[in-house]
PDB file of C-alpha atoms in Angstrom:
ATOM      1  CA  UNK E   1       0.000   0.000   0.000  1.00 96.00           C
ATOM      2  CA  UNK E   2       1.312   3.438  -0.930  1.00 97.00           C
ATOM      3  CA  UNK E   3       1.540   5.413   2.270  1.00 98.00           C
ATOM      4  CA  UNK E   4       2.830   8.671   3.720  1.00 98.00           C
ATOM      5  CA  UNK E   5       3.112   9.159   7.472  1.00 98.00           C
ATOM      6  CA  UNK E   6       3.881  12.564   8.973  1.00 98.00           C
ATOM      7  CA  UNK E   7       5.376  13.152  12.401  1.00 98.00           C
ATOM      8  CA  UNK E   8       7.025  15.883  14.428  1.00 98.00           C
ATOM      9  CA  UNK E   9       4.073  18.144  15.132  1.00 97.00           C
ATOM     10  CA  UNK E  10       3.397  19.599  18.543  1.00 97.00           C
ATOM     11  CA  UNK E  11       3.023  22.716  20.663  1.00 98.00           C
ATOM     12  CA  UNK E  12       5.656  25.413  20.191  1.00 98.00           C
ATOM     13  CA  UNK E  13       5.941  29.002  21.366  1.00 97.00           C
ATOM     14  CA  UNK E  14       5.909  31.916  18.917  1.00 97.00           C
ATOM     15  CA  UNK E  15       9.391  32.386  17.494  1.00 97.00           C
ATOM     16  CA  UNK E  16      10.236  28.745  18.039  1.00 98.00           C
ATOM     17  CA  UNK E  17      11.217  25.992  15.622  1.00 98.00           C
ATOM     18  CA  UNK E  18       9.913  22.592  14.674  1.00 98.00           C
ATOM     19  CA  UNK E  19      10.975  19.928  12.183  1.00 98.00           C
ATOM     20  CA  UNK E  20       8.324  17.832  10.486  1.00 98.00           C
ATOM     21  CA  UNK E  21       9.045  14.478   8.869  1.00 98.00           C
ATOM     22  CA  UNK E  22       7.142  12.442   6.304  1.00 98.00           C
ATOM     23  CA  UNK E  23       7.973   8.761   5.858  1.00 98.00           C
ATOM     24  CA  UNK E  24       7.058   7.147   2.550  1.00 98.00           C
ATOM     25  CA  UNK E  25       6.392   3.463   1.960  1.00 98.00           C
ATOM     26  CA  UNK E  26       4.891   1.220  -0.708  1.00 98.00           C
ATOM     27  CA  UNK E  27       6.301   3.166  -3.667  1.00 98.00           C
ATOM     28  CA  UNK E  28       9.621   4.378  -5.104  1.00 98.00           C
ATOM     29  CA  UNK E  29       9.955   7.641  -3.195  1.00 98.00           C
ATOM     30  CA  UNK E  30      13.042   8.838  -5.087  1.00 98.00           C
ATOM     31  CA  UNK E  31      11.232   9.307  -8.417  1.00 98.00           C
ATOM     32  CA  UNK E  32       8.439  11.509  -7.108  1.00 98.00           C
ATOM     33  CA  UNK E  33       8.244  15.239  -6.519  1.00 98.00           C
ATOM     34  CA  UNK E  34       6.656  16.135  -3.183  1.00 98.00           C
ATOM     35  CA  UNK E  35       4.605  18.904  -1.565  1.00 98.00           C
ATOM     36  CA  UNK E  36       3.796  20.133   1.909  1.00 98.00           C
ATOM     37  CA  UNK E  37       0.256  21.482   2.318  1.00 98.00           C
ATOM     38  CA  UNK E  38      -1.305  22.891   5.486  1.00 98.00           C
ATOM     39  CA  UNK E  39      -4.792  23.552   6.803  1.00 98.00           C
ATOM     40  CA  UNK E  40      -5.475  25.994   9.627  1.00 98.00           C
ATOM     41  CA  UNK E  41      -8.346  25.096  11.989  1.00 97.00           C
ATOM     42  CA  UNK E  42     -11.649  25.516  10.181  1.00 96.00           C
ATOM     43  CA  UNK E  43      -9.928  26.900   7.069  1.00 97.00           C
ATOM     44  CA  UNK E  44      -9.083  25.706   3.585  1.00 98.00           C
ATOM     45  CA  UNK E  45      -6.014  24.023   2.146  1.00 98.00           C
ATOM     46  CA  UNK E  46      -2.854  26.098   1.642  1.00 98.00           C
ATOM     47  CA  UNK E  47       0.144  24.993  -0.391  1.00 98.00           C
ATOM     48  CA  UNK E  48       3.396  25.406   1.593  1.00 98.00           C
ATOM     49  CA  UNK E  49       6.346  24.092  -0.404  1.00 98.00           C
ATOM     50  CA  UNK E  50       7.463  21.852  -3.288  1.00 98.00           C
ATOM     51  CA  UNK E  51      10.607  19.802  -3.832  1.00 98.00           C
ATOM     52  CA  UNK E  52      11.561  17.898  -6.963  1.00 97.00           C
ATOM     53  CA  UNK E  53      12.670  14.259  -6.925  1.00 97.00           C
ATOM     54  CA  UNK E  54      16.370  15.123  -6.886  1.00 97.00           C
ATOM     55  CA  UNK E  55      15.992  18.224  -4.689  1.00 97.00           C
ATOM     56  CA  UNK E  56      17.194  20.355  -7.597  1.00 98.00           C
ATOM     57  CA  UNK E  57      14.040  22.480  -7.667  1.00 97.00           C
ATOM     58  CA  UNK E  58      12.420  23.952  -4.567  1.00 97.00           C
ATOM     59  CA  UNK E  59       9.580  26.424  -4.243  1.00 97.00           C
ATOM     60  CA  UNK E  60       7.878  28.081  -1.279  1.00 97.00           C
ATOM     61  CA  UNK E  61       4.689  30.014  -0.772  1.00 96.00           C
ATOM     62  CA  UNK E  62       5.514  33.672  -0.151  1.00 94.00           C
ATOM     63  CA  UNK E  63       4.530  33.655   3.524  1.00 92.00           C
ATOM     64  CA  UNK E  64       6.933  30.770   4.231  1.00 94.00           C
ATOM     65  CA  UNK E  65       9.983  32.036   2.352  1.00 93.00           C
ATOM     66  CA  UNK E  66      12.969  32.587   4.597  1.00 94.00           C
ATOM     67  CA  UNK E  67      11.359  30.773   7.535  1.00 97.00           C
ATOM     68  CA  UNK E  68      10.652  27.248   6.222  1.00 98.00           C
ATOM     69  CA  UNK E  69      13.089  24.845   4.564  1.00 98.00           C
ATOM     70  CA  UNK E  70      11.994  21.754   2.661  1.00 98.00           C
ATOM     71  CA  UNK E  71      14.381  18.850   2.162  1.00 98.00           C
ATOM     72  CA  UNK E  72      14.387  15.132   1.481  1.00 98.00           C
ATOM     73  CA  UNK E  73      16.531  12.065   1.978  1.00 98.00           C
ATOM     74  CA  UNK E  74      15.781   9.567  -0.762  1.00 98.00           C
ATOM     75  CA  UNK E  75      17.898   6.894   0.889  1.00 98.00           C
ATOM     76  CA  UNK E  76      15.657   7.144   3.948  1.00 98.00           C
ATOM     77  CA  UNK E  77      12.432   7.553   1.899  1.00 98.00           C
ATOM     78  CA  UNK E  78      11.741  10.709   3.871  1.00 98.00           C
ATOM     79  CA  UNK E  79      10.616  14.298   3.358  1.00 98.00           C
ATOM     80  CA  UNK E  80      11.215  17.080   5.859  1.00 98.00           C
ATOM     81  CA  UNK E  81      10.021  20.582   6.670  1.00 98.00           C
ATOM     82  CA  UNK E  82      12.155  22.717   8.976  1.00 98.00           C
ATOM     83  CA  UNK E  83      10.021  25.540  10.342  1.00 98.00           C
ATOM     84  CA  UNK E  84      11.683  28.496  12.081  1.00 98.00           C
ATOM     85  CA  UNK E  85      10.389  31.799  13.474  1.00 97.00           C
ATOM     86  CA  UNK E  86       6.963  30.258  13.924  1.00 98.00           C
ATOM     87  CA  UNK E  87       3.940  32.536  14.232  1.00 97.00           C
ATOM     88  CA  UNK E  88       0.458  32.043  15.638  1.00 97.00           C
ATOM     89  CA  UNK E  89      -0.864  31.889  12.077  1.00 97.00           C
ATOM     90  CA  UNK E  90       1.308  28.843  11.314  1.00 98.00           C
ATOM     91  CA  UNK E  91      -0.996  26.790  13.536  1.00 98.00           C
ATOM     92  CA  UNK E  92      -2.378  24.097  11.244  1.00 98.00           C
ATOM     93  CA  UNK E  93      -2.465  20.469  10.257  1.00 98.00           C
ATOM     94  CA  UNK E  94       0.495  19.862   7.949  1.00 98.00           C
ATOM     95  CA  UNK E  95       0.179  17.253   5.213  1.00 98.00           C
ATOM     96  CA  UNK E  96       2.816  15.817   2.929  1.00 98.00           C
ATOM     97  CA  UNK E  97       1.579  14.814  -0.519  1.00 98.00           C
ATOM     98  CA  UNK E  98       3.009  12.982  -3.509  1.00 98.00           C
ATOM     99  CA  UNK E  99       3.125  14.754  -6.877  1.00 97.00           C
ATOM    100  CA  UNK E 100       2.811  12.354  -9.840  1.00 96.00           C
ATOM    101  CA  UNK E 101       3.984  13.183 -13.372  1.00 94.00           C
ATOM    102  CA  UNK E 102       0.430  14.107 -14.319  1.00 93.00           C
ATOM    103  CA  UNK E 103       0.483  16.764 -11.609  1.00 92.00           C
ATOM    104  CA  UNK E 104      -1.790  17.281  -8.662  1.00 95.00           C
ATOM    105  CA  UNK E 105      -1.340  15.339  -5.451  1.00 97.00           C
ATOM    106  CA  UNK E 106      -2.420  11.723  -5.497  1.00 97.00           C
ATOM    107  CA  UNK E 107      -1.225  10.318  -2.166  1.00 98.00           C
ATOM    108  CA  UNK E 108      -1.582  12.216   1.115  1.00 98.00           C
ATOM    109  CA  UNK E 109      -0.494  11.536   4.659  1.00 98.00           C
ATOM    110  CA  UNK E 110      -2.888  11.749   7.594  1.00 97.00           C
ATOM    111  CA  UNK E 111      -1.353  15.031   8.718  1.00 98.00           C
ATOM    112  CA  UNK E 112       0.511  16.232  11.798  1.00 98.00           C
ATOM    113  CA  UNK E 113      -0.761  19.073  13.970  1.00 98.00           C
ATOM    114  CA  UNK E 114       1.367  22.116  14.722  1.00 98.00           C
ATOM    115  CA  UNK E 115       0.141  24.529  17.390  1.00 98.00           C
ATOM    116  CA  UNK E 116       1.962  27.823  17.885  1.00 98.00           C
ATOM    117  CA  UNK E 117       0.931  29.409  21.144  1.00 96.00           C
ATOM    118  CA  UNK E 118       2.397  30.952  24.254  1.00 94.00           C
TER     119      UNK E 118
ATOM    120  CA  UNK M   1      -0.628  36.679  -5.589  1.00 85.00           C
ATOM    121  CA  UNK M   2      -2.595  34.284  -7.757  1.00 92.00           C
ATOM    122  CA  UNK M   3      -6.044  33.203  -6.580  1.00 95.00           C
ATOM    123  CA  UNK M   4      -8.638  30.610  -7.502  1.00 97.00           C
ATOM    124  CA  UNK M   5     -12.259  31.468  -6.720  1.00 98.00           C
ATOM    125  CA  UNK M   6     -14.910  28.928  -5.706  1.00 98.00           C
ATOM    126  CA  UNK M   7     -18.416  29.409  -4.283  1.00 98.00           C
ATOM    127  CA  UNK M   8     -18.447  28.806  -0.525  1.00 98.00           C
ATOM    128  CA  UNK M   9     -21.352  26.393  -0.685  1.00 97.00           C
ATOM    129  CA  UNK M  10     -23.518  24.324  -3.011  1.00 98.00           C
ATOM    130  CA  UNK M  11     -26.616  22.385  -2.012  1.00 97.00           C
ATOM    131  CA  UNK M  12     -28.380  19.632  -3.954  1.00 97.00           C
ATOM    132  CA  UNK M  13     -30.890  16.881  -3.289  1.00 97.00           C
ATOM    133  CA  UNK M  14     -29.892  13.230  -3.630  1.00 97.00           C
ATOM    134  CA  UNK M  15     -29.921  12.086  -7.244  1.00 97.00           C
ATOM    135  CA  UNK M  16     -29.506  15.597  -8.615  1.00 97.00           C
ATOM    136  CA  UNK M  17     -26.435  17.014 -10.342  1.00 98.00           C
ATOM    137  CA  UNK M  18     -24.009  19.238  -8.458  1.00 98.00           C
ATOM    138  CA  UNK M  19     -21.723  21.634 -10.289  1.00 98.00           C
ATOM    139  CA  UNK M  20     -18.863  23.444  -8.564  1.00 98.00           C
ATOM    140  CA  UNK M  21     -16.966  26.088 -10.484  1.00 98.00           C
ATOM    141  CA  UNK M  22     -13.465  27.399  -9.989  1.00 98.00           C
ATOM    142  CA  UNK M  23     -12.153  30.472 -11.765  1.00 98.00           C
ATOM    143  CA  UNK M  24      -8.641  31.799 -12.226  1.00 97.00           C
ATOM    144  CA  UNK M  25      -6.751  33.811 -14.810  1.00 96.00           C
ATOM    145  CA  UNK M  26      -4.096  31.150 -15.401  1.00 95.00           C
ATOM    146  CA  UNK M  27      -6.509  28.248 -15.920  1.00 97.00           C
ATOM    147  CA  UNK M  28      -6.267  28.445 -19.725  1.00 95.00           C
ATOM    148  CA  UNK M  29      -2.540  27.701 -19.333  1.00 95.00           C
ATOM    149  CA  UNK M  30      -2.415  25.427 -16.294  1.00 96.00           C
ATOM    150  CA  UNK M  31      -4.258  22.192 -15.505  1.00 97.00           C
ATOM    151  CA  UNK M  32      -6.720  22.085 -12.644  1.00 98.00           C
ATOM    152  CA  UNK M  33      -7.145  19.364 -10.059  1.00 98.00           C
ATOM    153  CA  UNK M  34     -10.047  18.629  -7.722  1.00 98.00           C
ATOM    154  CA  UNK M  35     -10.031  17.133  -4.246  1.00 98.00           C
ATOM    155  CA  UNK M  36     -12.728  16.162  -1.798  1.00 98.00           C
ATOM    156  CA  UNK M  37     -12.165  16.288   1.934  1.00 98.00           C
ATOM    157  CA  UNK M  38     -14.418  14.868   4.607  1.00 98.00           C
ATOM    158  CA  UNK M  39     -14.195  16.065   8.224  1.00 96.00           C
ATOM    159  CA  UNK M  40     -11.091  14.836   9.988  1.00 95.00           C
ATOM    160  CA  UNK M  41      -9.686  13.202   6.866  1.00 97.00           C
ATOM    161  CA  UNK M  42      -6.956  13.985   4.363  1.00 98.00           C
ATOM    162  CA  UNK M  43      -7.957  15.289   0.922  1.00 98.00           C
ATOM    163  CA  UNK M  44      -8.589  12.801  -1.891  1.00 98.00           C
ATOM    164  CA  UNK M  45      -7.825  13.536  -5.554  1.00 98.00           C
ATOM    165  CA  UNK M  46     -10.988  13.082  -7.653  1.00 98.00           C
ATOM    166  CA  UNK M  47     -10.068  14.817 -10.940  1.00 98.00           C
ATOM    167  CA  UNK M  48      -6.657  15.501 -12.484  1.00 98.00           C
ATOM    168  CA  UNK M  49      -5.620  17.466 -15.586  1.00 98.00           C
ATOM    169  CA  UNK M  50      -9.010  19.212 -15.785  1.00 97.00           C
ATOM    170  CA  UNK M  51     -11.095  16.188 -16.705  1.00 98.00           C
ATOM    171  CA  UNK M  52      -9.349  12.892 -15.967  1.00 97.00           C
ATOM    172  CA  UNK M  53     -10.579  10.593 -13.240  1.00 97.00           C
ATOM    173  CA  UNK M  54      -8.142   8.557 -11.107  1.00 96.00           C
ATOM    174  CA  UNK M  55      -8.758   4.858 -10.751  1.00 95.00           C
ATOM    175  CA  UNK M  56     -11.190   4.096  -7.976  1.00 95.00           C
ATOM    176  CA  UNK M  57     -13.118   7.363  -8.301  1.00 97.00           C
ATOM    177  CA  UNK M  58     -16.784   6.795  -9.253  1.00 97.00           C
ATOM    178  CA  UNK M  59     -17.861   7.698 -12.786  1.00 97.00           C
ATOM    179  CA  UNK M  60     -20.362  10.225 -11.430  1.00 98.00           C
ATOM    180  CA  UNK M  61     -17.413  12.575 -10.875  1.00 98.00           C
ATOM    181  CA  UNK M  62     -16.360  14.498 -13.986  1.00 98.00           C
ATOM    182  CA  UNK M  63     -14.458  17.661 -14.807  1.00 98.00           C
ATOM    183  CA  UNK M  64     -14.477  20.192 -17.614  1.00 97.00           C
ATOM    184  CA  UNK M  65     -12.682  23.348 -18.596  1.00 97.00           C
ATOM    185  CA  UNK M  66     -13.685  26.477 -20.466  1.00 95.00           C
ATOM    186  CA  UNK M  67     -11.513  29.564 -20.623  1.00 95.00           C
ATOM    187  CA  UNK M  68     -10.702  30.881 -17.177  1.00 97.00           C
ATOM    188  CA  UNK M  69     -13.016  28.459 -15.385  1.00 98.00           C
ATOM    189  CA  UNK M  70     -13.125  24.789 -14.591  1.00 98.00           C
ATOM    190  CA  UNK M  71     -16.104  22.839 -13.327  1.00 98.00           C
ATOM    191  CA  UNK M  72     -16.462  19.733 -11.194  1.00 98.00           C
ATOM    192  CA  UNK M  73     -19.725  17.916 -11.908  1.00 98.00           C
ATOM    193  CA  UNK M  74     -21.155  15.221  -9.676  1.00 98.00           C
ATOM    194  CA  UNK M  75     -24.023  13.410 -11.370  1.00 98.00           C
ATOM    195  CA  UNK M  76     -26.575  11.527  -9.300  1.00 97.00           C
ATOM    196  CA  UNK M  77     -25.289  12.939  -6.034  1.00 97.00           C
ATOM    197  CA  UNK M  78     -25.289  10.554  -3.098  1.00 97.00           C
ATOM    198  CA  UNK M  79     -25.316  11.322   0.609  1.00 97.00           C
ATOM    199  CA  UNK M  80     -21.704  10.110   0.861  1.00 97.00           C
ATOM    200  CA  UNK M  81     -20.610  12.896  -1.536  1.00 98.00           C
ATOM    201  CA  UNK M  82     -21.215  15.519   1.148  1.00 98.00           C
ATOM    202  CA  UNK M  83     -17.776  17.032   1.697  1.00 98.00           C
ATOM    203  CA  UNK M  84     -15.601  20.053   1.085  1.00 98.00           C
ATOM    204  CA  UNK M  85     -14.295  20.280  -2.479  1.00 98.00           C
ATOM    205  CA  UNK M  86     -11.139  22.160  -3.462  1.00 98.00           C
ATOM    206  CA  UNK M  87      -9.753  23.067  -6.860  1.00 98.00           C
ATOM    207  CA  UNK M  88      -5.985  23.403  -7.231  1.00 98.00           C
ATOM    208  CA  UNK M  89      -3.764  24.732  -9.967  1.00 98.00           C
ATOM    209  CA  UNK M  90      -0.641  26.846 -10.503  1.00 96.00           C
ATOM    210  CA  UNK M  91       0.226  30.348 -11.610  1.00 94.00           C
ATOM    211  CA  UNK M  92       1.280  30.954 -15.215  1.00 93.00           C
ATOM    212  CA  UNK M  93       4.933  30.245 -14.421  1.00 93.00           C
ATOM    213  CA  UNK M  94       4.083  26.962 -12.740  1.00 90.00           C
ATOM    214  CA  UNK M  95       6.085  28.025  -9.698  1.00 92.00           C
ATOM    215  CA  UNK M  96       3.360  28.721  -7.193  1.00 94.00           C
ATOM    216  CA  UNK M  97       0.623  26.223  -6.519  1.00 95.00           C
ATOM    217  CA  UNK M  98      -2.680  27.440  -5.183  1.00 97.00           C
ATOM    218  CA  UNK M  99      -5.929  26.037  -3.845  1.00 98.00           C
ATOM    219  CA  UNK M 100      -9.332  27.563  -4.192  1.00 98.00           C
ATOM    220  CA  UNK M 101     -11.077  28.530  -0.980  1.00 98.00           C
ATOM    221  CA  UNK M 102     -13.157  25.369  -0.979  1.00 98.00           C
ATOM    222  CA  UNK M 103     -16.830  24.615  -1.558  1.00 98.00           C
ATOM    223  CA  UNK M 104     -18.963  22.842   1.007  1.00 98.00           C
ATOM    224  CA  UNK M 105     -21.328  20.462  -0.778  1.00 98.00           C
ATOM    225  CA  UNK M 106     -24.469  19.791   1.228  1.00 97.00           C
ATOM    226  CA  UNK M 107     -26.735  16.917   0.242  1.00 97.00           C
ATOM    227  CA  UNK M 108     -30.216  17.899   1.371  1.00 94.00           C
TER     228      UNK M 108
END
């Protein structure tokens, strides 16, 4: 079964840091581009960041630039999101999602919850 | 920044046809994708590249495109189709991905 499992969420104070992980299984992780997507409580989906299969291409949503860093380790079948200078408005469920050649996002994790609060 | 616009809500009776539109200036150049999300669950891809249906998605789900708008059509709506639906695409450069605000489909 193709599966993504996120971890690393939790409660953090404003200005703090957190590193999210996404473990892939059931498919060849190294040939897929990947996304992070988040969803604030009661709100819609928001794209966060994209990384290509070889890490050669990386994009961020404007509000995350300079604070978030996406990376991957294909040998470990894992995707990461380093989040620094966290703000209240970063409180959300964070999903990792697989990007197939046809585009879109066809496999999603169950999400990990990040709460930024003092 | 680039935006996709969806109606906040659509309501239909069981067996009727639901249509959810999504508009954006870059849609003539970029494919659109549709997802459904039920409470407490991760999104599920239901349409890719404007009108293609992934395996396992019921045939009652279809997509179409016309100019700066795309439409998700659900024919013969069932109670289980009640969910939030999101369109997703990219800006003209393909750099920034964006989701529409979401449409809550209510089955009366």
